[in-house]
Amino acid sequence: MNRKKSLKQAFINKYGEDLHFSDEDMQLVLDKVHSKKAEQLKRKFSIRPVLMMVLTPLIIMILILSSDRLLTDSKDASKESEAPEPATEPERDLFGDAGIQNIIKDDLFTEINQTVEKNGAAFTIHEIMYDGTRLALVYSMDKEESNQEGRTHPEFPFFKLSIDGKPFIEYSESTSYAGEKNKFLQEFHTYTDIPDKFQLSIDILRLGEIEGPWSFQIPIEKIKEKYHASPGKSTAISDTSLTLNELSFSASSTNLSIDMSEPIEKQRKRAGTYIFEVKDDKGNSIAHMTSGATGGGDRDGKFVENFNEYFEPVDKLPKSITIIPYLRKSGGMDYITVPLNQELPIYLEQDQFGGIMIKEVEQKQGEIWIYYEGKGVSESFRSWVDLKEKGSNTPIERMNNYEKTAEGYIAKFKTSLPLESLTVSTAKRNITKLEGLELNVDIK
């Protein structure tokens, strides 16, 4: 079964054949995106606890009395100080998941800043990166007013990729906001090996109703991976098995390609999807960030489903990792909601395996920052909190998605409401551990 068909079949198996995604549904999704502000800016500012050193009057007096030459020296020094100090470059706004934030902090995006104009629309690729696990670019669009037709949300472009002149389709993709107005982050989560150096051709075939193409030719060089292997190592219990096909520690992620194999009848009856926890050799969880599209099909009388999973990048290679599978049951989304104005820390228990611990709440001028960390089984739900006014179901506008720091995460919200008027919430989960299917893999 080819990949396109297997992806379609996997989607049907999970969601049914009659699923319809209307324009209204799209608007709801985009409204949600907008509510996460600055356009899912998955992170604005690189924030760390601020240490302020205060010079007391006593210290000032000691300095004044310590030398009768202070006044004279200061006059001479003032002449030298007239030369302007070199301007410090402002810290760049962060966006994307924790891995993309790493790329930004380490200045690993390559500037492109190419613009192509056609049919009253200009498309600009600002920067790009490829680190062996995903290709990511930042782009913007500028269209004439006559082409907007009163639309309230962006019309995402349709991309066509070629590598060294050959069409490339072995990827899934996602789009999110990139921190600045009208800028977007486009990610291509790759499934097959790509050369370390190649010529990337990008054709944007259309922008909404406007026909293209807007074409770009960009030379790409891979950011060196820390480690890459194809273990092909498996573990099984009863009629279900787990296999690690590929493992990569890159600049933007810890990327795993995992196969789950089970009898076809069991797969058809399964109400849910598999998720995975990854621990290092010291027992620390490597937090999950996002998933590429899954694909599956019949193989030797069993249904084999492939998962392309992205966990946070590591600073230092572990000696080994352990993969622990869980079944996340499908169903409506429930939330746990508590008042924000209470004694810290606040623990939001999402299931018996963990939750979110809010460690600090900081109220600024027109803003509220929530400092928190994930506890227990790590998944993308562990890095998401919502803020609402009591009695309201509308999330308060976000200034970022979340920002990863050494101490945990920061979510920023734009509001002047007092803490006693606010509630904080996160999604509940219903997951079951697949006992006996843990897989340990050495990093050599």
CSV table of C-alpha atoms in Angstrom, one decimal:
chain,number,residue,atom,x,y,z
A,1,MET,CA,0.0,0.0,0.0
A,2,ASN,CA,1.5,3.3,-1.0
A,3,ARG,CA,1.9,6.1,1.7
A,4,LYS,CA,-0.8,8.4,0.4
A,5,LYS,CA,-3.4,5.6,0.5
A,6,SER,CA,-2.2,4.3,3.8
A,7,LEU,CA,-2.5,7.7,5.4
A,8,LYS,CA,-6.0,8.1,4.0
A,9,GLN,CA,-6.9,4.6,5.4
A,10,ALA,CA,-5.4,5.4,8.8
A,11,PHE,CA,-7.4,8.6,8.9
A,12,ILE,CA,-10.6,6.8,8.0
A,13,ASN,CA,-10.0,4.1,10.5
A,14,LYS,CA,-9.7,6.7,13.2
A,15,TYR,CA,-12.3,9.3,12.3
A,16,GLY,CA,-14.7,7.6,9.9
A,17,GLU,CA,-15.5,8.1,6.2
A,18,ASP,CA,-18.1,10.9,6.7
A,19,LEU,CA,-15.9,13.4,8.4
A,20,HIS,CA,-16.4,16.9,6.8
A,21,PHE,CA,-14.2,19.9,7.6
A,22,SER,CA,-16.2,23.0,6.6
A,23,ASP,CA,-15.2,26.7,6.2
A,24,GLU,CA,-16.9,27.3,9.6
A,25,ASP,CA,-14.7,24.6,11.2
A,26,MET,CA,-11.7,26.3,9.7
A,27,GLN,CA,-12.8,29.6,11.1
A,28,LEU,CA,-13.2,28.1,14.5
A,29,VAL,CA,-9.7,26.6,14.4
A,30,LEU,CA,-8.2,29.9,13.2
A,31,ASP,CA,-10.1,31.9,15.9
A,32,LYS,CA,-8.5,29.5,18.4
A,33,VAL,CA,-5.1,30.1,16.9
A,34,HIS,CA,-5.7,33.9,17.1
A,35,SER,CA,-6.7,33.5,20.7
A,36,LYS,CA,-3.3,32.1,21.4
A,37,LYS,CA,-2.0,35.5,20.3
A,38,ALA,CA,0.7,36.9,18.5
A,39,GLU,CA,-0.3,34.3,16.3
A,40,GLN,CA,0.6,31.2,17.9
A,41,LEU,CA,3.8,33.0,18.3
A,42,LYS,CA,4.8,30.0,20.0
A,43,ARG,CA,6.9,32.1,22.1
A,44,LYS,CA,7.8,35.6,22.4
A,45,PHE,CA,10.9,36.8,24.1
A,46,SER,CA,13.5,34.7,25.7
A,47,ILE,CA,12.6,35.0,29.3
A,48,ARG,CA,14.6,34.1,32.4
A,49,PRO,CA,14.2,35.1,36.0
A,50,VAL,CA,15.4,38.7,36.2
A,51,LEU,CA,18.0,39.5,38.9
A,52,MET,CA,18.1,43.1,40.0
A,53,MET,CA,21.0,44.6,41.9
A,54,VAL,CA,20.1,47.6,44.0
A,55,LEU,CA,22.9,50.1,44.9
A,56,THR,CA,22.0,51.3,48.4
A,57,PRO,CA,22.6,54.9,49.7
A,58,LEU,CA,25.2,53.5,52.1
A,59,ILE,CA,27.3,52.0,49.2
A,60,ILE,CA,27.0,55.3,47.4
A,61,MET,CA,28.4,57.2,50.4
A,62,ILE,CA,31.3,54.9,50.7
A,63,LEU,CA,32.2,55.4,47.0
A,64,ILE,CA,32.0,59.2,47.4
A,65,LEU,CA,34.2,59.3,50.5
A,66,SER,CA,36.7,56.7,49.3
A,67,SER,CA,38.6,59.2,47.2
A,68,ASP,CA,38.9,63.0,47.1
A,69,ARG,CA,39.8,62.6,43.4
A,70,LEU,CA,36.5,61.1,42.5
A,71,LEU,CA,35.0,64.4,41.2
A,72,THR,CA,38.1,65.3,39.1
A,73,ASP,CA,38.4,61.7,37.7
A,74,SER,CA,34.8,61.7,36.8
A,75,LYS,CA,35.2,64.9,34.7
A,76,ASP,CA,38.1,63.4,32.8
A,77,ALA,CA,36.3,60.2,32.4
A,78,SER,CA,33.2,61.9,31.1
A,79,LYS,CA,35.1,63.0,28.0
A,80,GLU,CA,36.0,59.5,27.2
A,81,SER,CA,32.4,58.3,27.9
A,82,GLU,CA,31.0,60.7,25.3
A,83,ALA,CA,31.8,58.1,22.7
A,84,PRO,CA,28.6,56.1,22.1
A,85,GLU,CA,28.6,52.5,23.3
A,86,PRO,CA,28.1,49.9,20.7
A,87,ALA,CA,24.3,49.2,20.4
A,88,THR,CA,23.4,45.8,21.7
A,89,GLU,CA,21.3,43.7,19.2
A,90,PRO,CA,17.7,43.3,20.6
A,91,GLU,CA,16.8,39.8,21.6
A,92,ARG,CA,14.8,38.1,18.9
A,93,ASP,CA,11.2,37.1,19.5
A,94,LEU,CA,10.7,33.3,19.9
A,95,PHE,CA,8.1,31.2,18.2
A,96,GLY,CA,7.4,27.6,17.3
A,97,ASP,CA,7.9,24.6,19.7
A,98,ALA,CA,10.8,24.2,22.0
A,99,GLY,CA,13.0,22.8,19.2
A,100,ILE,CA,12.4,25.7,16.8
A,101,GLN,CA,13.1,28.0,19.8
A,102,ASN,CA,16.5,26.3,20.0
A,103,ILE,CA,17.1,27.0,16.4
A,104,ILE,CA,16.3,30.7,16.9
A,105,LYS,CA,18.4,31.0,20.1
A,106,ASP,CA,21.4,29.3,18.4
A,107,ASP,CA,21.0,31.5,15.2
A,108,LEU,CA,20.7,28.4,13.0
A,109,PHE,CA,18.1,29.7,10.6
A,110,THR,CA,19.6,30.8,7.2
A,111,GLU,CA,18.4,34.1,6.0
A,112,ILE,CA,16.9,34.0,2.5
A,113,ASN,CA,14.7,37.2,2.2
A,114,GLN,CA,13.6,36.4,-1.4
A,115,THR,CA,10.4,37.8,-2.7
A,116,VAL,CA,8.4,36.8,-5.8
A,117,GLU,CA,5.5,38.8,-7.1
A,118,LYS,CA,2.7,37.6,-9.3
A,119,ASN,CA,-1.0,38.5,-10.0
A,120,GLY,CA,-1.0,41.2,-7.4
A,121,ALA,CA,0.4,39.0,-4.6
A,122,ALA,CA,4.0,39.0,-3.2
A,123,PHE,CA,5.3,35.9,-1.4
A,124,THR,CA,8.5,36.2,0.7
A,125,ILE,CA,10.7,33.4,2.2
A,126,HIS,CA,12.6,35.0,5.0
A,127,GLU,CA,14.6,32.2,6.4
A,128,ILE,CA,15.0,28.4,6.3
A,129,MET,CA,16.6,25.5,8.2
A,130,TYR,CA,17.0,21.7,7.7
A,131,ASP,CA,18.5,19.6,10.5
A,132,GLY,CA,17.8,16.0,9.2
A,133,THR,CA,14.4,15.6,10.9
A,134,ARG,CA,12.4,18.6,9.6
A,135,LEU,CA,12.6,21.4,7.1
A,136,ALA,CA,11.3,24.7,8.4
A,137,LEU,CA,10.9,28.0,6.8
A,138,VAL,CA,9.4,31.4,7.7
A,139,TYR,CA,7.4,33.2,5.1
A,140,SER,CA,5.0,36.1,4.6
A,141,MET,CA,2.4,37.1,2.0
A,142,ASP,CA,1.3,40.5,0.8
A,143,LYS,CA,-1.8,40.7,-1.4
A,144,GLU,CA,-3.7,43.6,-3.0
A,145,GLU,CA,-6.8,44.7,-1.2
A,146,SER,CA,-8.9,43.7,-4.2
A,147,ASN,CA,-7.8,40.1,-3.6
A,148,GLN,CA,-8.8,40.0,0.1
A,149,GLU,CA,-12.6,39.9,-0.3
A,150,GLY,CA,-13.2,40.7,3.3
A,151,ARG,CA,-11.5,37.6,4.6
A,152,THR,CA,-10.7,37.5,8.3
A,153,HIS,CA,-8.1,34.8,8.3
A,154,PRO,CA,-5.1,34.0,6.1
A,155,GLU,CA,-5.4,31.7,3.1
A,156,PHE,CA,-2.6,29.2,3.6
A,157,PRO,CA,-0.5,28.5,0.5
A,158,PHE,CA,-0.2,25.2,-1.3
A,159,PHE,CA,3.4,24.1,-1.5
A,160,LYS,CA,5.1,21.8,-4.0
A,161,LEU,CA,8.7,20.7,-3.2
A,162,SER,CA,11.5,19.3,-5.3
A,163,ILE,CA,14.9,18.1,-4.2
A,164,ASP,CA,17.7,18.3,-6.8
A,165,GLY,CA,15.0,18.5,-9.5
A,166,LYS,CA,13.0,15.5,-8.3
A,167,PRO,CA,9.5,15.9,-6.8
A,168,PHE,CA,9.5,15.3,-3.0
A,169,ILE,CA,6.3,14.3,-1.2
A,170,GLU,CA,7.5,12.2,1.7
A,171,TYR,CA,6.5,14.5,4.4
A,172,SER,CA,3.7,15.9,6.5
A,173,GLU,CA,3.3,19.6,7.1
A,174,SER,CA,2.0,22.1,9.6
A,175,THR,CA,1.6,25.9,9.7
A,176,SER,CA,1.7,28.3,12.6
A,177,TYR,CA,2.3,31.9,13.3
A,178,ALA,CA,5.9,33.1,13.6
A,179,GLY,CA,5.9,35.9,16.1
A,180,GLU,CA,5.7,38.9,13.9
A,181,LYS,CA,2.6,40.2,12.1
A,182,ASN,CA,1.8,38.3,8.9
A,183,LYS,CA,4.8,36.0,9.3
A,184,PHE,CA,4.2,32.2,9.4
A,185,LEU,CA,6.3,29.1,10.2
A,186,GLN,CA,5.9,26.3,7.7
A,187,GLU,CA,7.2,22.9,8.8
A,188,PHE,CA,7.8,19.8,6.7
A,189,HIS,CA,8.2,16.7,8.8
A,190,THR,CA,10.3,14.3,6.7
A,191,TYR,CA,10.0,10.5,6.4
A,192,THR,CA,12.9,9.6,4.1
A,193,ASP,CA,16.6,10.4,4.0
A,194,ILE,CA,17.5,13.6,2.2
A,195,PRO,CA,21.1,14.5,1.1
A,196,ASP,CA,23.1,16.7,3.4
A,197,LYS,CA,23.4,19.2,0.7
A,198,PHE,CA,20.8,19.8,-2.0
A,199,GLN,CA,19.0,22.3,-4.2
A,200,LEU,CA,15.5,22.9,-2.9
A,201,SER,CA,12.8,24.0,-5.3
A,202,ILE,CA,9.7,25.5,-3.8
A,203,ASP,CA,6.6,26.3,-5.9
A,204,ILE,CA,3.6,27.9,-4.2
A,205,LEU,CA,0.9,26.9,-6.6
A,206,ARG,CA,-1.8,29.2,-5.3
A,207,LEU,CA,-2.7,31.6,-2.5
A,208,GLY,CA,-6.4,31.2,-1.9
A,209,GLU,CA,-8.1,32.0,-5.2
A,210,ILE,CA,-4.9,33.5,-6.7
A,211,GLU,CA,-3.1,31.2,-9.1
A,212,GLY,CA,0.7,31.0,-9.0
A,213,PRO,CA,3.2,29.7,-9.1
A,214,TRP,CA,5.6,31.7,-6.9
A,215,SER,CA,8.9,29.8,-7.4
A,216,PHE,CA,12.1,29.7,-5.4
A,217,GLN,CA,15.4,28.0,-5.8
A,218,ILE,CA,17.3,27.7,-2.5
A,219,PRO,CA,20.6,25.8,-1.7
A,220,ILE,CA,20.2,23.8,1.5
A,221,GLU,CA,22.9,22.4,3.8
A,222,LYS,CA,21.9,20.2,6.7
A,223,ILE,CA,22.6,21.3,10.3
A,224,LYS,CA,24.8,18.5,11.6
A,225,GLU,CA,22.9,16.0,13.7
A,226,LYS,CA,24.3,14.9,17.1
A,227,TYR,CA,23.4,11.3,16.5
A,228,HIS,CA,21.5,9.2,13.9
A,229,ALA,CA,20.8,5.5,13.9
A,230,SER,CA,18.5,2.9,12.5
A,231,PRO,CA,18.2,0.4,15.4
A,232,GLY,CA,15.4,-1.8,14.0
A,233,LYS,CA,15.0,-3.0,17.6
A,234,SER,CA,11.7,-4.5,18.7
A,235,THR,CA,9.8,-5.7,21.7
A,236,ALA,CA,6.5,-7.6,21.8
A,237,ILE,CA,3.9,-8.9,24.2
A,238,SER,CA,1.1,-11.2,23.2
A,239,ASP,CA,0.0,-10.1,19.7
A,240,THR,CA,1.3,-6.5,19.8
A,241,SER,CA,4.8,-5.3,19.0
A,242,LEU,CA,6.8,-2.0,19.1
A,243,THR,CA,9.7,-1.4,16.7
A,244,LEU,CA,12.1,1.6,16.7
A,245,ASN,CA,13.0,2.2,13.1
A,246,GLU,CA,14.9,5.5,13.2
A,247,LEU,CA,16.3,7.6,16.0
A,248,SER,CA,17.9,11.1,15.6
A,249,PHE,CA,19.1,13.7,18.0
A,250,SER,CA,19.1,16.9,16.0
A,251,ALA,CA,19.3,20.6,16.7
A,252,SER,CA,15.5,21.0,16.8
A,253,SER,CA,14.3,17.6,18.1
A,254,THR,CA,14.7,14.1,19.3
A,255,ASN,CA,13.0,12.4,16.4
A,256,LEU,CA,11.7,8.8,16.6
A,257,SER,CA,10.1,6.7,13.8
A,258,ILE,CA,8.1,3.9,15.6
A,259,ASP,CA,6.0,1.0,14.2
A,260,MET,CA,3.2,-0.5,16.2
A,261,SER,CA,2.0,-3.8,14.9
A,262,GLU,CA,-1.2,-5.7,15.9
A,263,PRO,CA,-3.8,-8.0,14.4
A,264,ILE,CA,-6.1,-6.2,12.0
A,265,GLU,CA,-9.2,-7.0,14.0
A,266,LYS,CA,-7.7,-5.6,17.1
A,267,GLN,CA,-6.7,-2.4,15.3
A,268,ARG,CA,-10.3,-2.0,14.0
A,269,LYS,CA,-11.7,-2.3,17.5
A,270,ARG,CA,-9.2,0.0,19.1
A,271,ALA,CA,-10.8,3.2,20.2
A,272,GLY,CA,-7.9,5.6,20.4
A,273,THR,CA,-4.3,6.1,19.3
A,274,TYR,CA,-0.9,5.3,20.7
A,275,ILE,CA,1.3,7.9,22.3
A,276,PHE,CA,4.8,7.4,23.6
A,277,GLU,CA,6.9,8.5,26.6
A,278,VAL,CA,10.7,8.6,26.2
A,279,LYS,CA,13.1,8.6,29.1
A,280,ASP,CA,16.9,8.9,29.2
A,281,ASP,CA,19.2,6.6,31.1
A,282,LYS,CA,18.7,8.6,34.3
A,283,GLY,CA,14.9,8.2,34.2
A,284,ASN,CA,14.2,11.8,33.0
A,285,SER,CA,11.4,12.2,30.5
A,286,ILE,CA,12.2,13.9,27.2
A,287,ALA,CA,9.2,16.1,26.6
A,288,HIS,CA,7.0,15.5,23.6
A,289,MET,CA,6.5,18.4,21.2
A,290,THR,CA,4.5,17.3,18.1
A,291,SER,CA,3.7,14.4,15.8
A,292,GLY,CA,4.1,14.0,12.1
A,293,ALA,CA,1.2,12.3,10.3
A,294,THR,CA,0.8,8.6,11.0
A,295,GLY,CA,0.5,6.0,8.2
A,296,GLY,CA,-0.4,2.4,8.3
A,297,GLY,CA,-1.4,-0.6,6.3
A,298,ASP,CA,-1.7,-4.4,6.2
A,299,ARG,CA,1.5,-6.3,6.5
A,300,ASP,CA,1.6,-10.1,6.7
A,301,GLY,CA,-1.9,-10.3,8.2
A,302,LYS,CA,-1.3,-7.5,10.7
A,303,PHE,CA,-1.9,-3.8,10.8
A,304,VAL,CA,1.3,-1.9,11.1
A,305,GLU,CA,1.1,1.8,12.0
A,306,ASN,CA,4.0,4.2,11.8
A,307,PHE,CA,4.4,7.1,14.1
A,308,ASN,CA,6.8,10.0,13.4
A,309,GLU,CA,7.3,11.6,16.8
A,310,TYR,CA,9.1,14.8,17.8
A,311,PHE,CA,10.4,15.2,21.3
A,312,GLU,CA,12.4,18.1,22.7
A,313,PRO,CA,16.1,18.3,21.8
A,314,VAL,CA,18.7,17.3,24.4
A,315,ASP,CA,21.8,19.2,25.5
A,316,LYS,CA,23.8,16.1,26.0
A,317,LEU,CA,23.4,12.7,24.5
A,318,PRO,CA,22.0,10.1,26.9
A,319,LYS,CA,23.6,6.6,27.1
A,320,SER,CA,20.3,5.0,26.3
A,321,ILE,CA,16.6,5.8,25.9
A,322,THR,CA,13.5,3.9,27.0
A,323,ILE,CA,10.3,4.1,24.9
A,324,ILE,CA,7.1,3.4,26.8
A,325,PRO,CA,3.8,3.2,24.8
A,326,TYR,CA,0.4,4.2,26.0
A,327,LEU,CA,-3.1,4.1,24.5
A,328,ARG,CA,-4.9,7.4,24.5
A,329,LYS,CA,-8.6,6.8,24.3
A,330,SER,CA,-10.6,8.8,21.9
A,331,GLY,CA,-13.6,10.9,22.9
A,332,GLY,CA,-14.6,14.5,23.6
A,333,MET,CA,-12.1,16.8,25.2
A,334,ASP,CA,-12.5,17.6,28.9
A,335,TYR,CA,-10.7,20.2,30.9
A,336,ILE,CA,-9.7,20.8,34.4
A,337,THR,CA,-10.3,24.4,35.5
A,338,VAL,CA,-9.3,26.0,38.8
A,339,PRO,CA,-9.0,29.6,40.2
A,340,LEU,CA,-5.7,31.2,39.5
A,341,ASN,CA,-5.7,33.3,42.7
A,342,GLN,CA,-4.6,30.6,45.2
A,343,GLU,CA,-1.6,29.4,47.1
A,344,LEU,CA,1.2,28.2,44.8
A,345,PRO,CA,2.2,25.7,43.5
A,346,ILE,CA,-1.1,24.8,41.7
A,347,TYR,CA,-1.2,21.2,40.4
A,348,LEU,CA,-3.5,20.5,37.4
A,349,GLU,CA,-3.9,16.7,37.4
A,350,GLN,CA,-4.6,15.6,33.8
A,351,ASP,CA,-4.6,11.8,34.5
A,352,GLN,CA,-3.1,9.3,36.9
A,353,PHE,CA,0.2,9.6,35.1
A,354,GLY,CA,0.8,13.3,35.6
A,355,GLY,CA,-0.2,16.8,34.9
A,356,ILE,CA,0.9,20.5,35.0
A,357,MET,CA,2.5,22.2,38.0
A,358,ILE,CA,2.1,26.0,38.1
A,359,LYS,CA,5.0,27.3,40.1
A,360,GLU,CA,4.7,31.1,39.8
A,361,VAL,CA,2.3,33.7,38.5
A,362,GLU,CA,3.6,37.2,37.6
A,363,GLN,CA,1.3,40.1,37.0
A,364,LYS,CA,2.8,42.9,34.8
A,365,GLN,CA,1.4,46.0,33.2
A,366,GLY,CA,-1.5,44.6,31.1
A,367,GLU,CA,0.0,41.1,31.2
A,368,ILE,CA,0.0,37.9,33.2
A,369,TRP,CA,2.9,35.4,32.9
A,370,ILE,CA,2.4,31.8,34.2
A,371,TYR,CA,5.5,29.7,34.9
A,372,TYR,CA,4.9,26.0,34.9
A,373,GLU,CA,6.3,22.5,34.2
A,374,GLY,CA,5.0,19.2,33.0
A,375,LYS,CA,4.9,16.3,35.5
A,376,GLY,CA,4.8,12.6,34.7
A,377,VAL,CA,4.1,11.2,31.2
A,378,SER,CA,5.1,14.0,28.8
A,379,GLU,CA,3.0,14.8,25.7
A,380,SER,CA,2.1,18.0,23.9
A,381,PHE,CA,-0.9,18.4,26.3
A,382,ARG,CA,1.7,18.9,29.0
A,383,SER,CA,2.8,22.2,27.5
A,384,TRP,CA,-0.5,24.0,27.2
A,385,VAL,CA,-2.5,26.1,29.7
A,386,ASP,CA,-5.5,28.4,29.0
A,387,LEU,CA,-6.5,31.5,30.9
A,388,LYS,CA,-10.1,32.7,31.1
A,389,GLU,CA,-12.2,35.2,33.0
A,390,LYS,CA,-14.5,33.5,35.6
A,391,GLY,CA,-17.8,32.6,34.0
A,392,SER,CA,-16.5,32.9,30.5
A,393,ASN,CA,-15.7,30.2,27.9
A,394,THR,CA,-13.5,32.5,25.8
A,395,PRO,CA,-9.8,32.1,26.3
A,396,ILE,CA,-7.9,35.3,27.1
A,397,GLU,CA,-5.6,36.5,24.3
A,398,ARG,CA,-2.2,34.9,24.4
A,399,MET,CA,1.0,36.7,23.8
A,400,ASN,CA,2.8,33.4,23.0
A,401,ASN,CA,2.1,29.7,22.8
A,402,TYR,CA,4.6,28.7,25.4
A,403,GLU,CA,8.3,29.5,25.9
A,404,LYS,CA,10.7,26.8,27.0
A,405,THR,CA,13.3,27.8,29.6
A,406,ALA,CA,15.7,25.8,31.7
A,407,GLU,CA,13.2,25.9,34.6
A,408,GLY,CA,10.1,24.9,32.6
A,409,TYR,CA,7.7,26.8,30.5
A,410,ILE,CA,6.2,30.3,30.4
A,411,ALA,CA,2.8,31.2,29.0
A,412,LYS,CA,2.0,34.9,28.6
A,413,PHE,CA,-1.4,36.4,28.4
A,414,LYS,CA,-2.6,39.9,27.5
A,415,THR,CA,-5.0,41.0,30.3
A,416,SER,CA,-5.3,43.6,33.0
A,417,LEU,CA,-7.9,41.6,35.0
A,418,PRO,CA,-7.0,40.9,38.7
A,419,LEU,CA,-6.0,37.3,39.6
A,420,GLU,CA,-9.2,36.8,41.6
A,421,SER,CA,-11.2,37.2,38.4
A,422,LEU,CA,-9.3,34.5,36.4
A,423,THR,CA,-9.2,30.7,36.0
A,424,VAL,CA,-6.5,28.5,34.5
A,425,SER,CA,-7.2,25.3,32.7
A,426,THR,CA,-5.7,22.5,30.7
A,427,ALA,CA,-6.9,19.4,28.9
A,428,LYS,CA,-7.6,16.1,30.7
A,429,ARG,CA,-6.4,12.8,29.3
A,430,ASN,CA,-7.6,9.2,29.4
A,431,ILE,CA,-4.5,7.0,28.8
A,432,THR,CA,-3.6,3.5,29.6
A,433,LYS,CA,0.0,2.1,29.9
A,434,LEU,CA,0.8,-0.9,27.7
A,435,GLU,CA,2.5,-3.0,30.3
A,436,GLY,CA,5.4,-5.1,29.1
A,437,LEU,CA,6.0,-3.2,25.9
A,438,GLU,CA,8.9,-0.9,27.1
A,439,LEU,CA,11.8,-0.8,24.7
A,440,ASN,CA,15.3,0.1,25.8
A,441,VAL,CA,17.8,1.2,23.2
A,442,ASP,CA,21.5,2.0,23.7
A,443,ILE,CA,23.0,5.1,22.2
A,444,LYS,CA,26.3,4.1,20.7
